[in-house]
Amino acid sequence: MQLKKITFKINSKEITIEVDVRESLLDVLRNKLHMTGVKKGCSVGECGACTVLIDNVAFDTCIYLAVWADGKEIRTIEGEAKEGKLSKVQQSFLDEAAVQCGFCTPGFVMSTTEMLESGKVFSKEQIKKELSGHMCRCTGYHNIMLAAEKALQPAKEHGSECTGKCHK
Amino acid sequence: MYDIIAYEEASCIEEAIKLLVANPNATLISGGSDVLIKLHEGRMQDAHLISIHGIKELSGVSMLEDETIVIGSGTSFSKISKHPIVQQFIPVLGEAVDMIGGPQIRNIGTIGGNICNGVTSADSASTLFAFNARLEIQGPDGVRTVLIKEFYKGPGKVDLQHEEILTTIFITPDNYRGYGGHYIKYAMRNAMDIATLGCVALCKVKGINQIEDFRLALGVAAPIPMRCTETEQLIKGENFTEELIEKVGKTALKEVNPRTSWRASKDFRLQLVEELSKRAFRQAFKNAGGEQ
Ligand SMILES: Cc1cc2nc3c(=O)[nH]c(=O)nc-3n(C[C@@H](O)[C@@H](O)[C@H](O)COP(=O)(O)OP(=O)(O)OC[C@H]3O[C@@H](n4cnc5c(N)ncnc54)[C@H](O)[C@@H]3O)c2cc1C
Ligand code: FES
Ligand code: FES
């Protein structure tokens, strides 16, 4: 067994841990750091359930060696709600009932968060493309699209938040 | 856990080569989107990995003084498609790699890994064939370069010794300047699917509709990616007409050698070769500024 000491930021907190070189980042996040919001769906990069942001870019952690996390900044779903308040993306998923069993949701939320923070405007087709690395076995994607569109809606000029009424 | 018995991380190219020389059974890992899948599926066991992941000098796109485009082998697909040099001068390569897997795969997978695995369906390969890309390979004895068409030796086999690393991909200006291009990936799904057939056309137009140069490259139409050189010769110098488009499709058919796989039958792939060659030609002609 070969161990390696690595230091990285997880949801803004810096930690140093010893990881086994055979471990994926997914295994370390779930089994050592108990971040069980990072889901293991397929283990081969097909489903996106294990998606986190590494230096603010979406990666599948199942095909990412844990040792590569050294020096990186990692964000998981556990760090998205701040002081008991859901992030804009999380709230949109709730408002649009885009969650059924919830297994795929953390991954979708992290990818949508990357899109939101890019500041870019996305067409419906572009949203579909950006979320195409995620699989959902329950919702049929319709409400997930509504949630992502809602979260990514450009802020109104006068600064008022979207009320969500536009979908009704 | 992955079936890894040893793991070493190289911080530069020279160190990676030294590690390869010292470990005759070791495997290079860059993005890992092939290697880790093989390990997971048990197609590779007891791996001794040498990681070149994160070696800065292997990643990035730049341009030399003579306008040769330089792509580091460790550049991820998303960095390639988002790069201004790619978007301005060789947009078709950006478009091709933007069809790989999904966003997360494009963030981790590298263009070097995509061609070093020697797979015919690699979405970057056919476009690199069309651009006559030259590959720089570094080993213990120094640096050598090889044209991409000579790099592919057979399915899963490339011209790379155990101690060698693909460092750089070069595309010279005579191979991209003035060309319009178009890549078509045919797959069962729009994302997260391997190509049933990949087809790229590059076209250079003289006047409004004379084909000054034409290149057609295909993936999954043969055991390795290929150029349709006979078709290219026939088309060069001709004026663009509907008959010429038909000729592209019919001649390409004579050059290819696809097989039946669980994804598609040989007959279906032949149908795709004919149809996609025509469509890619038409669009590349338009993108090159040609008018019918
Ligand atoms: C879910 C999923 C979907 C995918 N979809 C597509 C798709 O649509 N189209 C497509 O073309 N591919 C697809 N792929 C495969 C694609 O991601 C890989 O081919 C990728 O490009 C390999 O690059 P890597 O750096 O991740 O490779 P690695 O796994 O690190 O390496 C691949 C091979 O190349 C060797 N190698 C890597 N870099 C070098 C180098 N610099 N010098 C010498 N040898 C080297 C390694 O030793 C290994 O044998 C998909 C993969 C997954 C997991
Ligand atoms: S578990 Fe990582 S992509 Fe499915
Ligand atoms: S809500 Fe169940 S998998 Fe998406």
mmCIF file of N, CA and C in Angstrom, chain B residues 163-232:
data_model
loop_
_atom_site.group_PDB
_atom_site.id
_atom_site.type_symbol
_atom_site.label_atom_id
_atom_site.label_comp_id
_atom_site.label_asym_id
_atom_site.label_seq_id
_atom_site.Cartn_x
_atom_site.Cartn_y
_atom_site.Cartn_z
ATOM 1 N N GLU B 163 9.560 4.203 -23.699
ATOM 2 C CA GLU B 163 10.180 5.316 -22.957
ATOM 3 C C GLU B 163 9.823 6.675 -23.554
ATOM 4 N N GLU B 164 8.968 6.681 -24.578
ATOM 5 C CA GLU B 164 8.710 7.954 -25.261
ATOM 6 C C GLU B 164 7.389 8.601 -24.831
ATOM 7 N N ILE B 165 7.395 9.924 -24.955
ATOM 8 C CA ILE B 165 6.206 10.704 -24.622
ATOM 9 C C ILE B 165 5.855 11.598 -25.801
ATOM 10 N N LEU B 166 4.594 11.623 -26.139
ATOM 11 C CA LEU B 166 4.134 12.595 -27.132
ATOM 12 C C LEU B 166 4.055 13.931 -26.403
ATOM 13 N N THR B 167 4.802 14.906 -26.880
ATOM 14 C CA THR B 167 4.811 16.188 -26.158
ATOM 15 C C THR B 167 3.965 17.255 -26.844
ATOM 16 N N THR B 168 4.038 17.304 -28.185
ATOM 17 C CA THR B 168 3.454 18.448 -28.872
ATOM 18 C C THR B 168 2.822 18.063 -30.201
ATOM 19 N N ILE B 169 1.781 18.788 -30.566
ATOM 20 C CA ILE B 169 1.160 18.622 -31.880
ATOM 21 C C ILE B 169 1.346 19.947 -32.629
ATOM 22 N N PHE B 170 1.891 19.860 -33.834
ATOM 23 C CA PHE B 170 2.115 21.065 -34.635
ATOM 24 C C PHE B 170 1.194 21.073 -35.858
ATOM 25 N N ILE B 171 0.628 22.223 -36.153
ATOM 26 C CA ILE B 171 -0.122 22.395 -37.404
ATOM 27 C C ILE B 171 0.462 23.610 -38.105
ATOM 28 N N THR B 172 1.089 23.374 -39.266
ATOM 29 C CA THR B 172 1.792 24.476 -39.952
ATOM 30 C C THR B 172 0.798 25.313 -40.760
ATOM 31 N N PRO B 173 1.146 26.589 -40.989
ATOM 32 C CA PRO B 173 0.196 27.506 -41.649
ATOM 33 C C PRO B 173 -0.231 27.039 -43.042
ATOM 34 N N ASP B 174 0.683 26.392 -43.795
ATOM 35 C CA ASP B 174 0.284 25.940 -45.141
ATOM 36 C C ASP B 174 -0.822 24.878 -45.051
ATOM 37 N N ASN B 175 -1.001 24.311 -43.886
ATOM 38 C CA ASN B 175 -2.037 23.291 -43.726
ATOM 39 C C ASN B 175 -3.359 23.824 -43.175
ATOM 40 N N TYR B 176 -3.400 25.077 -42.737
ATOM 41 C CA TYR B 176 -4.687 25.603 -42.259
ATOM 42 C C TYR B 176 -5.094 26.935 -42.883
ATOM 43 N N ARG B 177 -4.115 27.714 -43.335
ATOM 44 C CA ARG B 177 -4.435 29.053 -43.828
ATOM 45 C C ARG B 177 -5.298 28.963 -45.090
ATOM 46 N N GLY B 178 -6.422 29.648 -45.065
ATOM 47 C CA GLY B 178 -7.297 29.677 -46.233
ATOM 48 C C GLY B 178 -8.260 28.505 -46.327
ATOM 49 N N TYR B 179 -8.174 27.568 -45.385
ATOM 50 C CA TYR B 179 -9.069 26.411 -45.457
ATOM 51 C C TYR B 179 -10.350 26.644 -44.649
ATOM 52 N N GLY B 180 -11.456 26.164 -45.198
ATOM 53 C CA GLY B 180 -12.688 26.073 -44.420
ATOM 54 C C GLY B 180 -12.858 24.611 -44.068
ATOM 55 N N GLY B 181 -13.400 24.336 -42.914
ATOM 56 C CA GLY B 181 -13.529 22.935 -42.525
ATOM 57 C C GLY B 181 -14.860 22.625 -41.886
ATOM 58 N N HIS B 182 -15.184 21.341 -41.875
ATOM 59 C CA HIS B 182 -16.416 20.922 -41.197
ATOM 60 C C HIS B 182 -16.272 19.483 -40.720
ATOM 61 N N TYR B 183 -16.626 19.253 -39.430
ATOM 62 C CA TYR B 183 -16.557 17.912 -38.855
ATOM 63 C C TYR B 183 -17.973 17.426 -38.542
ATOM 64 N N ILE B 184 -18.265 16.206 -38.923
ATOM 65 C CA ILE B 184 -19.553 15.617 -38.570
ATOM 66 C C ILE B 184 -19.294 14.339 -37.785
ATOM 67 N N LYS B 185 -19.903 14.267 -36.598
ATOM 68 C CA LYS B 185 -19.822 13.046 -35.811
ATOM 69 C C LYS B 185 -21.198 12.407 -35.851
ATOM 70 N N TYR B 186 -21.255 11.171 -36.346
ATOM 71 C CA TYR B 186 -22.533 10.474 -36.309
ATOM 72 C C TYR B 186 -22.500 9.506 -35.140
ATOM 73 N N ALA B 187 -23.434 9.690 -34.205
ATOM 74 C CA ALA B 187 -23.532 8.780 -33.066
ATOM 75 C C ALA B 187 -25.013 8.610 -32.735
ATOM 76 N N MET B 188 -25.339 7.646 -31.902
ATOM 77 C CA MET B 188 -26.735 7.388 -31.574
ATOM 78 C C MET B 188 -27.328 8.499 -30.703
ATOM 79 N N ARG B 189 -26.450 9.136 -29.924
ATOM 80 C CA ARG B 189 -26.901 10.228 -29.066
ATOM 81 C C ARG B 189 -26.088 11.468 -29.380
ATOM 82 N N ASN B 190 -26.616 12.636 -28.995
ATOM 83 C CA ASN B 190 -25.899 13.881 -29.258
ATOM 84 C C ASN B 190 -24.723 14.087 -28.317
ATOM 85 N N ALA B 191 -24.712 13.375 -27.191
ATOM 86 C CA ALA B 191 -23.613 13.523 -26.238
ATOM 87 C C ALA B 191 -23.323 12.166 -25.632
ATOM 88 N N MET B 192 -22.178 12.058 -24.964
ATOM 89 C CA MET B 192 -21.826 10.847 -24.245
ATOM 90 C C MET B 192 -21.939 9.598 -25.109
ATOM 91 N N ASP B 193 -21.441 9.690 -26.324
ATOM 92 C CA ASP B 193 -21.470 8.518 -27.196
ATOM 93 C C ASP B 193 -20.257 8.547 -28.115
ATOM 94 N N ILE B 194 -19.752 7.361 -28.406
ATOM 95 C CA ILE B 194 -18.599 7.247 -29.292
ATOM 96 C C ILE B 194 -19.110 7.300 -30.737
ATOM 97 N N ALA B 195 -18.312 7.849 -31.628
ATOM 98 C CA ALA B 195 -18.740 8.016 -33.018
ATOM 99 C C ALA B 195 -18.999 6.663 -33.693
ATOM 100 N N THR B 196 -20.125 6.566 -34.382
ATOM 101 C CA THR B 196 -20.357 5.452 -35.297
ATOM 102 C C THR B 196 -19.512 5.711 -36.538
ATOM 103 N N LEU B 197 -19.453 6.990 -36.905
ATOM 104 C CA LEU B 197 -18.549 7.433 -37.967
ATOM 105 C C LEU B 197 -18.192 8.897 -37.725
ATOM 106 N N GLY B 198 -16.960 9.243 -37.971
ATOM 107 C CA GLY B 198 -16.540 10.638 -37.887
ATOM 108 C C GLY B 198 -16.018 11.057 -39.250
ATOM 109 N N CYS B 199 -16.341 12.282 -39.659
ATOM 110 C CA CYS B 199 -15.973 12.698 -41.016
ATOM 111 C C CYS B 199 -15.617 14.174 -41.018
ATOM 112 N N VAL B 200 -14.441 14.487 -41.547
ATOM 113 C CA VAL B 200 -14.062 15.893 -41.637
ATOM 114 C C VAL B 200 -13.624 16.226 -43.056
ATOM 115 N N ALA B 201 -14.053 17.393 -43.518
ATOM 116 C CA ALA B 201 -13.605 17.884 -44.826
ATOM 117 C C ALA B 201 -12.942 19.241 -44.629
ATOM 118 N N LEU B 202 -11.840 19.454 -45.348
ATOM 119 C CA LEU B 202 -11.205 20.766 -45.396
ATOM 120 C C LEU B 202 -11.195 21.194 -46.854
ATOM 121 N N CYS B 203 -11.432 22.457 -47.087
ATOM 122 C CA CYS B 203 -11.556 22.919 -48.463
ATOM 123 C C CYS B 203 -10.923 24.297 -48.603
ATOM 124 N N LYS B 204 -10.253 24.475 -49.734
ATOM 125 C CA LYS B 204 -9.686 25.788 -50.051
ATOM 126 C C LYS B 204 -10.249 26.155 -51.414
ATOM 127 N N VAL B 205 -10.720 27.375 -51.549
ATOM 128 C CA VAL B 205 -11.423 27.741 -52.777
ATOM 129 C C VAL B 205 -10.647 28.823 -53.534
ATOM 130 N N LYS B 206 -10.604 28.670 -54.865
ATOM 131 C CA LYS B 206 -9.963 29.663 -55.729
ATOM 132 C C LYS B 206 -11.091 30.369 -56.479
ATOM 133 N N GLY B 207 -11.032 31.686 -56.539
ATOM 134 C CA GLY B 207 -12.134 32.416 -57.172
ATOM 135 C C GLY B 207 -13.378 32.216 -56.334
ATOM 136 N N ILE B 208 -14.517 31.947 -56.993
ATOM 137 C CA ILE B 208 -15.698 31.713 -56.167
ATOM 138 C C ILE B 208 -16.028 30.241 -56.024
ATOM 139 N N ASN B 209 -15.654 29.405 -56.989
ATOM 140 C CA ASN B 209 -16.082 28.016 -56.813
ATOM 141 C C ASN B 209 -15.128 26.950 -57.342
ATOM 142 N N GLN B 210 -13.888 27.315 -57.520
ATOM 143 C CA GLN B 210 -12.944 26.257 -57.912
ATOM 144 C C GLN B 210 -12.257 25.690 -56.665
ATOM 145 N N ILE B 211 -12.192 24.358 -56.600
ATOM 146 C CA ILE B 211 -11.599 23.714 -55.428
ATOM 147 C C ILE B 211 -10.083 23.704 -55.588
ATOM 148 N N GLU B 212 -9.414 24.568 -54.841
ATOM 149 C CA GLU B 212 -7.960 24.632 -54.938
ATOM 150 C C GLU B 212 -7.331 23.447 -54.188
ATOM 151 N N ASP B 213 -7.895 23.148 -53.025
ATOM 152 C CA ASP B 213 -7.422 21.960 -52.303
ATOM 153 C C ASP B 213 -8.593 21.363 -51.541
ATOM 154 N N PHE B 214 -8.543 20.053 -51.381
ATOM 155 C CA PHE B 214 -9.612 19.357 -50.683
ATOM 156 C C PHE B 214 -9.009 18.216 -49.882
ATOM 157 N N ARG B 215 -9.474 18.093 -48.660
ATOM 158 C CA ARG B 215 -9.011 16.987 -47.812
ATOM 159 C C ARG B 215 -10.211 16.344 -47.135
ATOM 160 N N LEU B 216 -10.178 15.022 -47.113
ATOM 161 C CA LEU B 216 -11.284 14.286 -46.506
ATOM 162 C C LEU B 216 -10.684 13.228 -45.593
ATOM 163 N N ALA B 217 -11.054 13.273 -44.317
ATOM 164 C CA ALA B 217 -10.530 12.275 -43.379
ATOM 165 C C ALA B 217 -11.679 11.666 -42.590
ATOM 166 N N LEU B 218 -11.538 10.378 -42.287
ATOM 167 C CA LEU B 218 -12.629 9.651 -41.636
ATOM 168 C C LEU B 218 -12.137 8.864 -40.429
ATOM 169 N N GLY B 219 -13.008 8.755 -39.455
ATOM 170 C CA GLY B 219 -12.759 7.880 -38.311
ATOM 171 C C GLY B 219 -13.791 6.771 -38.308
ATOM 172 N N VAL B 220 -13.417 5.590 -37.896
ATOM 173 C CA VAL B 220 -14.266 4.384 -37.850
ATOM 174 C C VAL B 220 -14.650 3.869 -39.248
ATOM 175 N N ALA B 221 -13.976 4.395 -40.283
ATOM 176 C CA ALA B 221 -14.232 3.905 -41.637
ATOM 177 C C ALA B 221 -13.211 2.843 -42.006
ATOM 178 N N ALA B 222 -12.260 2.614 -41.118
ATOM 179 C CA ALA B 222 -11.180 1.630 -41.294
ATOM 180 C C ALA B 222 -10.605 1.353 -39.905
ATOM 181 N N PRO B 223 -9.696 0.384 -39.796
ATOM 182 C CA PRO B 223 -9.155 0.073 -38.463
ATOM 183 C C PRO B 223 -8.479 1.261 -37.770
ATOM 184 N N ILE B 224 -7.959 2.190 -38.545
ATOM 185 C CA ILE B 224 -7.378 3.409 -37.970
ATOM 186 C C ILE B 224 -7.945 4.618 -38.727
ATOM 187 N N PRO B 225 -7.821 5.815 -38.156
ATOM 188 C CA PRO B 225 -8.308 6.995 -38.878
ATOM 189 C C PRO B 225 -7.609 7.090 -40.236
ATOM 190 N N MET B 226 -8.258 7.668 -41.230
ATOM 191 C CA MET B 226 -7.662 7.657 -42.578
ATOM 192 C C MET B 226 -8.027 8.887 -43.393
ATOM 193 N N ARG B 227 -7.186 9.147 -44.402
ATOM 194 C CA ARG B 227 -7.498 10.171 -45.396
ATOM 195 C C ARG B 227 -7.981 9.473 -46.657
ATOM 196 N N CYS B 228 -8.908 10.100 -47.379
ATOM 197 C CA CYS B 228 -9.365 9.547 -48.656
ATOM 198 C C CYS B 228 -8.591 10.251 -49.767
ATOM 199 N N THR B 229 -7.368 9.798 -50.002
ATOM 200 C CA THR B 229 -6.484 10.534 -50.892
ATOM 201 C C THR B 229 -6.922 10.479 -52.362
ATOM 202 N N GLU B 230 -7.518 9.360 -52.758
ATOM 203 C CA GLU B 230 -7.977 9.234 -54.145
ATOM 204 C C GLU B 230 -9.098 10.243 -54.419
ATOM 205 N N THR B 231 -10.014 10.316 -53.477
ATOM 206 C CA THR B 231 -11.119 11.274 -53.599
ATOM 207 C C THR B 231 -10.561 12.694 -53.654
ATOM 208 N N GLU B 232 -9.609 12.976 -52.796
ATOM 209 C CA GLU B 232 -9.031 14.313 -52.746
ATOM 210 C C GLU B 232 -8.433 14.696 -54.093
#
